[in-house]
Amino acid sequence: MAKQTKMQKARAEKIDPEAMYSFEDALATLREFGSKKFDETIEVAMNLGVDPRHADQMVRGMVALPSGTGKDVKVAVFAKGDNADKALAAGADKVGAEDLMEDMQAGNLDYDRVIATPDMMGVVGRLGKVLGPKGLMPNPKLGTVTPNVEQAVKDAKGGQVEFRVEKQGIVHSGIGKMSFKDADLKTNFDAFTSAILKAKPSGAKGKYLRKLSITSTMGPGLKIDTSGMEGA
């Protein structure tokens, strides 16, 4: 058995894996054991009572984190003419049409969000097998197929995150960095969890929110007490 580091030993002595924390206490604990070498991401995970294999139990959408994510979001936009100019002015990292499609087909897919104007979907449609598996395919329901690419780029750059439940019924997302103020992380936490609770699908059976936890890049997962959360 590998020898525990001082930090691991201290953490094991301090943290009860079955304990329920308030968000504030959990955050304080993560800060206590946080890395001194880099700015860790704070992440929320929610275990939901859904089976996403059924269409009426899918949980997916977008939520704006009021305090931002602390992450530089790379955005590609499929647009022409005036819309292309607007997307660039709003901060898009790459804008194009057939040329952008060919670039992506060649394997250049280092983007966090892909946005398209409706008239470009004929071009984008040819990238289904490339963008689909990465969760990057523009979708009107998520606001990533839109005539208003300027706003979509600003939203993506300003702290809007996509959420999508995984096979095991878990949905998770980063909600900021360890360097954020407590109040800013709490605002983001409230916005994210509220969006998931509001996105409860019609086919969800029994208890919807089964478990909620937060963690940091290098830290332990800490269970959050959900008894006071509306919709939980």
mmCIF file of C-alpha atoms in Angstrom:
data_model
loop_
_atom_site.group_PDB
_atom_site.id
_atom_site.type_symbol
_atom_site.label_atom_id
_atom_site.label_comp_id
_atom_site.label_asym_id
_atom_site.label_seq_id
_atom_site.Cartn_x
_atom_site.Cartn_y
_atom_site.Cartn_z
ATOM 1 C CA MET A 1 0.000 0.000 0.000
ATOM 2 C CA ALA A 2 1.378 3.400 -1.017
ATOM 3 C CA LYS A 3 2.407 5.647 1.832
ATOM 4 C CA GLN A 4 0.055 8.559 2.408
ATOM 5 C CA THR A 5 1.346 12.087 2.017
ATOM 6 C CA LYS A 6 0.991 14.456 4.977
ATOM 7 C CA MET A 7 -1.828 16.225 3.144
ATOM 8 C CA GLN A 8 -3.691 12.972 2.416
ATOM 9 C CA LYS A 9 -3.319 11.880 6.039
ATOM 10 C CA ALA A 10 -4.555 15.228 7.363
ATOM 11 C CA ARG A 11 -7.466 15.144 4.944
ATOM 12 C CA ALA A 12 -8.435 11.587 5.954
ATOM 13 C CA GLU A 13 -8.415 12.586 9.624
ATOM 14 C CA LYS A 14 -10.435 15.753 9.044
ATOM 15 C CA ILE A 15 -13.019 14.634 6.493
ATOM 16 C CA ASP A 16 -15.879 12.249 7.167
ATOM 17 C CA PRO A 17 -16.903 10.877 3.731
ATOM 18 C CA GLU A 18 -20.479 10.400 4.933
ATOM 19 C CA ALA A 19 -20.874 13.872 6.472
ATOM 20 C CA MET A 20 -23.337 16.379 5.013
ATOM 21 C CA TYR A 21 -21.989 19.907 4.563
ATOM 22 C CA SER A 22 -23.478 23.283 3.868
ATOM 23 C CA PHE A 23 -22.033 24.783 0.676
ATOM 24 C CA GLU A 24 -20.045 27.290 2.742
ATOM 25 C CA ASP A 25 -18.516 24.645 5.036
ATOM 26 C CA ALA A 26 -17.669 22.377 2.102
ATOM 27 C CA LEU A 27 -15.975 25.245 0.294
ATOM 28 C CA ALA A 28 -13.968 26.160 3.400
ATOM 29 C CA THR A 29 -12.794 22.536 3.669
ATOM 30 C CA LEU A 30 -11.770 22.436 -0.001
ATOM 31 C CA ARG A 31 -9.854 25.684 0.446
ATOM 32 C CA GLU A 32 -8.050 24.250 3.477
ATOM 33 C CA PHE A 33 -6.717 21.344 1.446
ATOM 34 C CA GLY A 34 -6.404 23.205 -1.875
ATOM 35 C CA SER A 35 -3.338 23.239 -4.077
ATOM 36 C CA LYS A 36 -0.875 26.056 -3.531
ATOM 37 C CA LYS A 37 0.578 25.505 -7.010
ATOM 38 C CA PHE A 38 -2.356 26.233 -9.309
ATOM 39 C CA ASP A 39 -5.876 27.648 -9.361
ATOM 40 C CA GLU A 40 -8.149 24.640 -9.002
ATOM 41 C CA THR A 41 -11.622 24.431 -10.545
ATOM 42 C CA ILE A 42 -14.579 24.016 -8.205
ATOM 43 C CA GLU A 43 -17.011 21.472 -9.632
ATOM 44 C CA VAL A 44 -20.593 20.502 -8.772
ATOM 45 C CA ALA A 45 -21.987 17.003 -9.392
ATOM 46 C CA MET A 46 -25.676 16.140 -9.119
ATOM 47 C CA ASN A 47 -26.979 12.558 -9.125
ATOM 48 C CA LEU A 48 -30.481 12.589 -10.594
ATOM 49 C CA GLY A 49 -33.298 10.056 -10.574
ATOM 50 C CA VAL A 50 -33.449 9.830 -14.371
ATOM 51 C CA ASP A 51 -32.495 7.370 -17.102
ATOM 52 C CA PRO A 52 -31.285 9.508 -20.035
ATOM 53 C CA ARG A 53 -31.718 6.578 -22.432
ATOM 54 C CA HIS A 54 -35.393 7.603 -22.426
ATOM 55 C CA ALA A 55 -36.132 10.825 -24.303
ATOM 56 C CA ASP A 56 -38.602 12.015 -21.649
ATOM 57 C CA GLN A 57 -35.901 11.730 -18.967
ATOM 58 C CA MET A 58 -33.164 13.741 -20.710
ATOM 59 C CA VAL A 59 -31.802 16.712 -18.781
ATOM 60 C CA ARG A 60 -29.980 19.180 -21.019
ATOM 61 C CA GLY A 61 -29.717 22.926 -21.376
ATOM 62 C CA MET A 62 -27.703 26.088 -20.837
ATOM 63 C CA VAL A 63 -27.229 28.185 -17.731
ATOM 64 C CA ALA A 64 -25.487 31.518 -17.276
ATOM 65 C CA LEU A 65 -23.127 31.577 -14.293
ATOM 66 C CA PRO A 66 -23.373 35.184 -13.042
ATOM 67 C CA SER A 67 -19.771 35.298 -11.802
ATOM 68 C CA GLY A 68 -18.290 33.706 -14.939
ATOM 69 C CA THR A 69 -16.299 30.474 -15.090
ATOM 70 C CA GLY A 70 -12.742 31.761 -14.826
ATOM 71 C CA LYS A 71 -12.031 29.809 -17.995
ATOM 72 C CA ASP A 72 -11.077 31.123 -21.422
ATOM 73 C CA VAL A 73 -13.832 29.686 -23.643
ATOM 74 C CA LYS A 74 -12.846 29.053 -27.277
ATOM 75 C CA VAL A 75 -15.717 29.700 -29.683
ATOM 76 C CA ALA A 76 -16.049 28.848 -33.383
ATOM 77 C CA VAL A 77 -18.856 30.385 -35.445
ATOM 78 C CA PHE A 78 -20.308 29.365 -38.797
ATOM 79 C CA ALA A 79 -21.511 32.591 -40.392
ATOM 80 C CA LYS A 80 -21.103 34.764 -43.479
ATOM 81 C CA GLY A 81 -21.112 38.454 -44.309
ATOM 82 C CA ASP A 82 -22.474 40.812 -41.672
ATOM 83 C CA ASN A 83 -23.026 37.987 -39.169
ATOM 84 C CA ALA A 84 -19.407 36.887 -39.521
ATOM 85 C CA ASP A 85 -18.255 40.443 -38.759
ATOM 86 C CA LYS A 86 -20.531 40.618 -35.705
ATOM 87 C CA ALA A 87 -19.259 37.274 -34.393
ATOM 88 C CA LEU A 88 -15.641 38.421 -34.692
ATOM 89 C CA ALA A 89 -16.431 41.737 -33.014
ATOM 90 C CA ALA A 90 -18.085 39.833 -30.129
ATOM 91 C CA GLY A 91 -14.891 37.859 -29.540
ATOM 92 C CA ALA A 92 -15.255 34.631 -31.533
ATOM 93 C CA ASP A 93 -11.939 32.801 -31.908
ATOM 94 C CA LYS A 94 -12.659 31.495 -35.414
ATOM 95 C CA VAL A 95 -15.343 32.420 -37.934
ATOM 96 C CA GLY A 96 -15.945 30.850 -41.313
ATOM 97 C CA ALA A 97 -18.138 28.750 -43.582
ATOM 98 C CA GLU A 98 -16.942 25.951 -45.889
ATOM 99 C CA ASP A 99 -13.350 26.830 -44.958
ATOM 100 C CA LEU A 100 -14.120 26.309 -41.263
ATOM 101 C CA MET A 101 -15.871 23.032 -42.067
ATOM 102 C CA GLU A 102 -12.798 21.768 -43.923
ATOM 103 C CA ASP A 103 -10.557 22.894 -41.075
ATOM 104 C CA MET A 104 -12.661 20.892 -38.602
ATOM 105 C CA GLN A 105 -12.754 17.861 -40.894
ATOM 106 C CA ALA A 106 -8.945 18.014 -40.845
ATOM 107 C CA GLY A 107 -9.081 17.559 -37.064
ATOM 108 C CA ASN A 108 -8.860 21.134 -35.775
ATOM 109 C CA LEU A 109 -11.522 20.894 -33.050
ATOM 110 C CA ASP A 110 -9.996 22.739 -30.132
ATOM 111 C CA TYR A 111 -13.222 24.592 -29.255
ATOM 112 C CA ASP A 112 -15.522 24.700 -26.244
ATOM 113 C CA ARG A 113 -18.563 25.955 -28.165
ATOM 114 C CA VAL A 114 -19.616 25.904 -31.832
ATOM 115 C CA ILE A 115 -22.313 28.357 -32.938
ATOM 116 C CA ALA A 116 -24.023 28.699 -36.319
ATOM 117 C CA THR A 117 -26.544 30.919 -38.074
ATOM 118 C CA PRO A 118 -29.569 28.949 -39.383
ATOM 119 C CA ASP A 119 -28.541 29.448 -43.027
ATOM 120 C CA MET A 120 -25.220 27.677 -42.346
ATOM 121 C CA MET A 121 -26.734 24.408 -41.099
ATOM 122 C CA GLY A 122 -26.392 22.824 -44.538
ATOM 123 C CA VAL A 123 -22.636 23.146 -44.140
ATOM 124 C CA VAL A 124 -22.578 22.300 -40.432
ATOM 125 C CA GLY A 125 -24.741 19.205 -41.024
ATOM 126 C CA ARG A 126 -21.825 17.569 -42.835
ATOM 127 C CA LEU A 127 -19.860 17.686 -39.576
ATOM 128 C CA GLY A 128 -22.316 15.558 -37.583
ATOM 129 C CA LYS A 129 -19.891 12.647 -37.152
ATOM 130 C CA VAL A 130 -17.092 15.035 -36.158
ATOM 131 C CA LEU A 131 -18.900 17.433 -33.811
ATOM 132 C CA GLY A 132 -21.578 15.076 -32.465
ATOM 133 C CA PRO A 133 -19.321 12.777 -30.388
ATOM 134 C CA LYS A 134 -17.668 15.839 -28.813
ATOM 135 C CA GLY A 135 -20.999 17.414 -27.862
ATOM 136 C CA LEU A 136 -20.214 20.420 -30.073
ATOM 137 C CA MET A 137 -22.986 20.138 -32.678
ATOM 138 C CA PRO A 138 -24.940 23.420 -32.821
ATOM 139 C CA ASN A 139 -28.499 22.988 -31.569
ATOM 140 C CA PRO A 140 -31.411 25.473 -31.754
ATOM 141 C CA LYS A 141 -32.750 24.270 -28.349
ATOM 142 C CA LEU A 142 -29.451 25.283 -26.739
ATOM 143 C CA GLY A 143 -29.290 28.630 -28.522
ATOM 144 C CA THR A 144 -26.228 27.630 -30.539
ATOM 145 C CA VAL A 145 -28.155 27.797 -33.826
ATOM 146 C CA THR A 146 -29.311 31.398 -33.888
ATOM 147 C CA PRO A 147 -29.508 34.462 -36.134
ATOM 148 C CA ASN A 148 -28.104 36.478 -33.210
ATOM 149 C CA VAL A 149 -24.558 35.080 -33.211
ATOM 150 C CA GLU A 150 -23.253 38.224 -31.562
ATOM 151 C CA GLN A 151 -25.234 37.554 -28.359
ATOM 152 C CA ALA A 152 -24.491 33.806 -28.489
ATOM 153 C CA VAL A 153 -20.739 34.510 -28.575
ATOM 154 C CA LYS A 154 -21.016 37.018 -25.708
ATOM 155 C CA ASP A 155 -23.006 34.481 -23.654
ATOM 156 C CA ALA A 156 -20.445 31.737 -24.280
ATOM 157 C CA LYS A 157 -17.544 34.014 -23.376
ATOM 158 C CA GLY A 158 -19.349 35.519 -20.386
ATOM 159 C CA GLY A 159 -19.992 32.430 -18.273
ATOM 160 C CA GLN A 160 -22.762 30.440 -19.938
ATOM 161 C CA VAL A 161 -22.240 26.688 -19.552
ATOM 162 C CA GLU A 162 -24.001 23.729 -21.113
ATOM 163 C CA PHE A 163 -25.204 20.867 -18.959
ATOM 164 C CA ARG A 164 -26.147 17.363 -20.060
ATOM 165 C CA VAL A 165 -26.944 14.357 -17.916
ATOM 166 C CA GLU A 166 -24.662 11.329 -18.425
ATOM 167 C CA LYS A 167 -25.653 7.653 -18.643
ATOM 168 C CA GLN A 168 -25.473 7.105 -14.894
ATOM 169 C CA GLY A 169 -27.858 10.018 -14.254
ATOM 170 C CA ILE A 170 -25.074 12.426 -13.234
ATOM 171 C CA VAL A 171 -24.805 16.025 -14.396
ATOM 172 C CA HIS A 172 -21.746 18.056 -13.491
ATOM 173 C CA SER A 173 -20.003 21.315 -14.300
ATOM 174 C CA GLY A 174 -17.254 23.613 -13.141
ATOM 175 C CA ILE A 175 -18.699 26.666 -11.392
ATOM 176 C CA GLY A 176 -15.544 28.756 -11.034
ATOM 177 C CA LYS A 177 -12.029 28.768 -9.663
ATOM 178 C CA MET A 178 -10.597 28.455 -6.166
ATOM 179 C CA SER A 179 -9.428 32.077 -6.492
ATOM 180 C CA PHE A 180 -13.048 33.280 -6.746
ATOM 181 C CA LYS A 181 -14.626 34.919 -3.710
ATOM 182 C CA ASP A 182 -16.946 32.701 -1.656
ATOM 183 C CA ALA A 183 -19.951 34.860 -2.568
ATOM 184 C CA ASP A 184 -19.229 34.548 -6.315
ATOM 185 C CA LEU A 185 -18.934 30.768 -6.110
ATOM 186 C CA LYS A 186 -22.171 30.596 -4.110
ATOM 187 C CA THR A 187 -23.966 32.710 -6.725
ATOM 188 C CA ASN A 188 -22.757 30.353 -9.472
ATOM 189 C CA PHE A 189 -23.638 27.277 -7.390
ATOM 190 C CA ASP A 190 -27.170 28.577 -6.843
ATOM 191 C CA ALA A 191 -27.618 29.404 -10.540
ATOM 192 C CA PHE A 192 -26.387 25.979 -11.684
ATOM 193 C CA THR A 193 -28.343 23.861 -9.198
ATOM 194 C CA SER A 194 -31.490 25.934 -9.748
ATOM 195 C CA ALA A 195 -31.261 25.390 -13.520
ATOM 196 C CA ILE A 196 -30.953 21.611 -13.078
ATOM 197 C CA LEU A 197 -33.912 21.483 -10.691
ATOM 198 C CA LYS A 198 -36.022 23.556 -13.100
ATOM 199 C CA ALA A 199 -35.022 21.226 -15.960
ATOM 200 C CA LYS A 200 -36.701 18.226 -14.267
ATOM 201 C CA PRO A 201 -38.069 16.165 -17.167
ATOM 202 C CA SER A 202 -41.639 14.897 -17.398
ATOM 203 C CA GLY A 203 -40.520 11.262 -17.227
ATOM 204 C CA ALA A 204 -38.539 11.559 -13.975
ATOM 205 C CA LYS A 205 -39.794 9.001 -11.439
ATOM 206 C CA GLY A 206 -39.497 9.188 -7.654
ATOM 207 C CA LYS A 207 -36.929 11.460 -6.019
ATOM 208 C CA TYR A 208 -35.324 13.713 -8.644
ATOM 209 C CA LEU A 209 -32.224 14.992 -6.814
ATOM 210 C CA ARG A 210 -30.567 11.946 -5.246
ATOM 211 C CA LYS A 211 -27.199 13.401 -4.261
ATOM 212 C CA LEU A 212 -25.309 16.676 -4.575
ATOM 213 C CA SER A 213 -21.597 17.124 -4.011
ATOM 214 C CA ILE A 214 -18.819 19.600 -4.705
ATOM 215 C CA THR A 215 -15.151 18.982 -5.255
ATOM 216 C CA SER A 216 -12.032 20.733 -6.526
ATOM 217 C CA THR A 217 -9.537 19.551 -9.135
ATOM 218 C CA MET A 218 -7.300 17.906 -6.539
ATOM 219 C CA GLY A 219 -9.729 17.765 -3.614
ATOM 220 C CA PRO A 220 -12.173 15.271 -2.132
ATOM 221 C CA GLY A 221 -15.862 15.062 -3.005
ATOM 222 C CA LEU A 222 -18.006 16.535 -0.240
ATOM 223 C CA LYS A 223 -21.732 15.838 0.079
ATOM 224 C CA ILE A 224 -24.008 18.862 0.297
ATOM 225 C CA ASP A 225 -27.129 18.918 2.474
ATOM 226 C CA THR A 226 -30.039 19.523 0.074
ATOM 227 C CA SER A 227 -32.853 19.585 2.649
ATOM 228 C CA GLY A 228 -33.429 23.323 2.247
ATOM 229 C CA MET A 229 -33.259 23.443 -1.550
ATOM 230 C CA GLU A 230 -36.457 24.280 -3.374
ATOM 231 C CA GLY A 231 -37.322 21.558 -5.871
ATOM 232 C CA ALA A 232 -34.920 19.014 -4.367
#
